[in-house]
Protein backbone atom coordinates (compact mmCIF):
# COMPACT_ATOMS: atom_id res chain seq x y z
CA MET A 1 0.00 0.00 0.00
CA PRO A 2 1.32 3.46 -0.81
CA THR A 3 2.71 5.31 2.14
CA THR A 4 3.25 9.03 2.22
CA THR A 5 3.34 11.77 4.82
CA ASN A 6 1.38 14.02 2.46
CA THR A 7 -2.31 13.99 3.29
CA ASP A 8 -3.56 15.89 0.23
CA VAL A 9 -6.41 13.70 -1.03
CA VAL A 10 -5.41 14.28 -4.65
CA ASP A 11 -1.85 13.11 -3.99
CA LEU A 12 -3.05 10.07 -2.03
CA ILE A 13 -5.41 9.03 -4.81
CA LEU A 14 -2.67 9.52 -7.40
CA ALA A 15 -0.30 7.37 -5.32
CA ASP A 16 -2.88 4.58 -5.28
CA HIS A 17 -3.28 4.91 -9.05
CA ARG A 18 0.47 4.47 -9.53
CA ARG A 19 0.34 1.39 -7.27
CA PHE A 20 -2.44 -0.06 -9.45
CA GLU A 21 -0.14 0.34 -12.45
CA ASP A 22 2.72 -1.38 -10.61
CA LEU A 23 0.46 -4.26 -9.66
CA PHE A 24 -0.79 -4.60 -13.24
CA ARG A 25 2.81 -4.89 -14.44
CA GLY A 26 3.43 -7.57 -11.84
CA LEU A 27 0.26 -9.43 -12.76
CA ARG A 28 1.28 -9.57 -16.41
CA ASP A 29 4.52 -11.40 -15.48
CA ARG A 30 3.85 -15.15 -15.38
CA GLY A 31 6.90 -15.62 -13.14
CA ASN A 32 5.28 -13.73 -10.26
CA ASP A 33 2.89 -15.04 -7.62
CA ARG A 34 -0.16 -13.80 -9.45
CA GLY A 35 -2.56 -14.97 -6.78
CA ALA A 36 -0.85 -12.87 -4.12
CA LEU A 37 -0.62 -9.84 -6.40
CA LEU A 38 -4.29 -10.18 -7.33
CA ALA A 39 -5.25 -10.31 -3.66
CA GLU A 40 -3.26 -7.13 -2.98
CA LEU A 41 -4.80 -5.43 -6.00
CA ALA A 42 -8.33 -6.50 -5.04
CA HIS A 43 -8.01 -5.09 -1.54
CA LEU A 44 -6.46 -1.82 -2.69
CA LEU A 45 -8.92 -1.33 -5.57
CA VAL A 46 -11.98 -1.99 -3.45
CA GLY A 47 -10.74 -0.06 -0.42
CA HIS A 48 -9.78 2.85 -2.65
CA ALA A 49 -13.16 2.90 -4.43
CA GLU A 50 -15.15 2.59 -1.21
CA ALA A 51 -13.19 5.41 0.43
CA GLU A 52 -13.63 7.65 -2.60
CA GLU A 53 -17.35 7.00 -2.72
CA SER A 54 -17.99 7.41 1.00
CA GLU A 55 -15.61 10.27 1.82
CA VAL A 56 -14.23 12.05 -1.24
CA TYR A 57 -16.93 12.12 -3.90
CA PRO A 58 -19.72 13.45 -1.63
CA ALA A 59 -17.43 16.22 -0.34
CA LEU A 60 -16.26 17.21 -3.82
CA ARG A 61 -19.83 17.61 -5.04
CA ARG A 62 -20.10 20.64 -2.76
CA PHE A 63 -17.50 22.57 -4.75
CA LYS A 64 -18.60 24.54 -7.82
CA GLY A 65 -15.41 23.76 -9.74
CA VAL A 66 -15.96 20.00 -9.52
CA ASP A 67 -18.31 18.51 -12.12
CA ASP A 68 -21.09 16.50 -10.42
CA HIS A 69 -21.60 14.41 -13.54
CA GLU A 70 -17.95 13.36 -13.51
CA VAL A 71 -18.20 12.40 -9.84
CA GLU A 72 -21.26 10.22 -10.57
CA HIS A 73 -19.52 8.75 -13.61
CA GLY A 74 -16.52 7.89 -11.41
CA ALA A 75 -18.79 5.82 -9.16
CA GLU A 76 -20.24 4.07 -12.22
CA GLU A 77 -16.72 3.22 -13.37
CA HIS A 78 -15.91 1.80 -9.93
CA ALA A 79 -18.86 -0.56 -10.38
CA GLU A 80 -17.59 -1.59 -13.82
CA GLY A 81 -14.15 -2.20 -12.34
CA HIS A 82 -15.65 -4.41 -9.64
CA VAL A 83 -17.37 -6.52 -12.32
CA ALA A 84 -14.06 -6.96 -14.18
CA LEU A 85 -12.23 -7.70 -10.92
CA LEU A 86 -14.78 -10.35 -9.97
CA ALA A 87 -14.47 -11.98 -13.39
CA LEU A 88 -10.70 -12.26 -12.94
CA MET A 89 -10.98 -13.50 -9.36
CA ARG A 90 -13.27 -16.31 -10.52
CA VAL A 91 -10.61 -17.75 -12.86
CA SER A 92 -8.56 -20.23 -10.85
CA ASP A 93 -5.78 -20.99 -13.34
CA THR A 94 -3.51 -17.94 -13.37
CA ALA A 95 -1.55 -19.40 -16.30
CA SER A 96 -4.61 -19.78 -18.55
CA ASP A 97 -5.55 -17.71 -21.58
CA GLU A 98 -8.86 -16.95 -19.87
CA TRP A 99 -7.00 -15.43 -16.90
CA GLU A 100 -4.87 -13.33 -19.28
CA ASP A 101 -7.99 -12.12 -21.09
CA LYS A 102 -9.80 -11.21 -17.86
CA LEU A 103 -6.68 -9.42 -16.59
CA GLU A 104 -6.53 -7.29 -19.73
CA GLU A 105 -10.23 -6.42 -19.38
CA LEU A 106 -9.61 -5.31 -15.80
CA VAL A 107 -6.53 -3.31 -16.77
CA LYS A 108 -8.47 -1.61 -19.57
CA ASP A 109 -11.40 -0.70 -17.29
CA ILE A 110 -9.23 0.58 -14.43
CA ASN A 111 -6.84 2.51 -16.68
CA HIS A 112 -9.81 4.18 -18.39
CA HIS A 113 -11.23 5.20 -15.01
CA VAL A 114 -7.87 6.41 -13.69
CA ASP A 115 -7.26 8.50 -16.80
CA GLU A 116 -10.69 10.16 -16.67
CA GLU A 117 -10.59 10.71 -12.92
CA GLU A 118 -7.15 12.31 -13.08
CA ARG A 119 -8.09 14.60 -15.98
CA THR A 120 -11.45 15.70 -14.57
CA ILE A 121 -12.26 15.15 -10.90
CA LEU A 122 -8.73 15.38 -9.51
CA ASN A 123 -7.67 18.35 -11.63
CA ASP A 124 -10.90 20.13 -10.68
CA ALA A 125 -10.33 19.31 -7.00
CA ARG A 126 -6.77 20.60 -7.04
CA GLU A 127 -7.99 23.91 -8.52
CA SER A 128 -11.26 24.34 -6.60
CA VAL A 129 -10.77 22.78 -3.18
CA PRO A 130 -8.65 24.66 -0.61
CA ASP A 131 -5.45 22.97 0.57
CA GLN A 132 -6.69 22.50 4.13
CA ARG A 133 -9.89 20.80 2.95
CA ARG A 134 -7.92 18.50 0.62
CA ALA A 135 -5.72 17.56 3.59
CA GLU A 136 -8.78 16.79 5.74
CA LEU A 137 -10.30 14.74 2.93
CA GLY A 138 -7.00 12.93 2.49
CA GLU A 139 -6.92 11.92 6.13
CA ARG A 140 -10.49 10.59 5.93
CA PHE A 141 -9.79 8.84 2.61
CA ALA A 142 -6.67 7.10 3.94
CA THR A 143 -8.36 6.09 7.19
CA VAL A 144 -11.41 4.61 5.49
CA ARG A 145 -9.37 2.93 2.75
CA ASP A 146 -7.06 1.34 5.32
CA GLU A 147 -9.98 0.26 7.52
CA ARG A 148 -11.69 -1.35 4.53
CA ILE A 149 -8.47 -3.17 3.56
CA GLU A 150 -8.03 -4.38 7.16
CA ALA A 151 -11.63 -5.66 7.07
CA GLY A 152 -10.87 -7.78 3.98
CA CYS A 153 -12.75 -5.71 1.43
CA GLY A 154 -10.97 -7.45 -1.45
CA SER A 155 -12.36 -10.89 -0.62
CA LEU A 156 -14.23 -12.76 -3.33
CA GLU A 157 -17.39 -12.67 -1.20
CA HIS A 158 -17.25 -8.91 -0.68
CA VAL A 159 -16.53 -8.20 -4.34
CA GLN A 160 -19.52 -10.40 -5.28
CA GLU A 161 -21.70 -8.40 -2.86
CA LEU A 162 -20.48 -5.13 -4.38
CA VAL A 163 -21.28 -6.30 -7.88
CA GLU A 164 -24.78 -7.35 -6.79
CA ARG A 165 -25.35 -4.04 -4.97
CA THR A 166 -24.13 -1.83 -7.81
CA LYS A 167 -25.68 -3.58 -10.84
CA ASP A 168 -27.95 -0.59 -11.41
CA ARG A 169 -24.95 1.76 -11.88
CA ILE A 170 -23.71 -0.08 -14.94
CA ASP A 171 -25.26 0.76 -18.30
């Protein structure tokens, strides 16, 4: 998990995004323990998304410079990412073509979300939200994300529950 002394919510989210990219690189290497890397990714992805949706997105909607539609779209993309994550988690053979295909679908979905979120929501937040508020949001984001990870939010059962709960967000 990314560690930093900076509590700016934008910087913390960006650090998680870079960790996703590192984990994707590791998951593409057949010589790595893909099961362990997938477990780490699942916990970080889900904890990150749940913390954004419970702490960050609602707070950002209060700022004029942050596009409400983009915030809602970000939550929809989290739901799509959970579907792709669940599909990968359900493939037991990490050396199979099916696993490779599901990994690439997940990478595509998450990279798309990361790109959009960084260009819209996070840029807007950096410009529109005062430093002190971003620091407060960062502390809440990190606390909730870490609590969710500690609680096992990346388990197959929890990801299945998320997918069931968020079906209506996906077009």
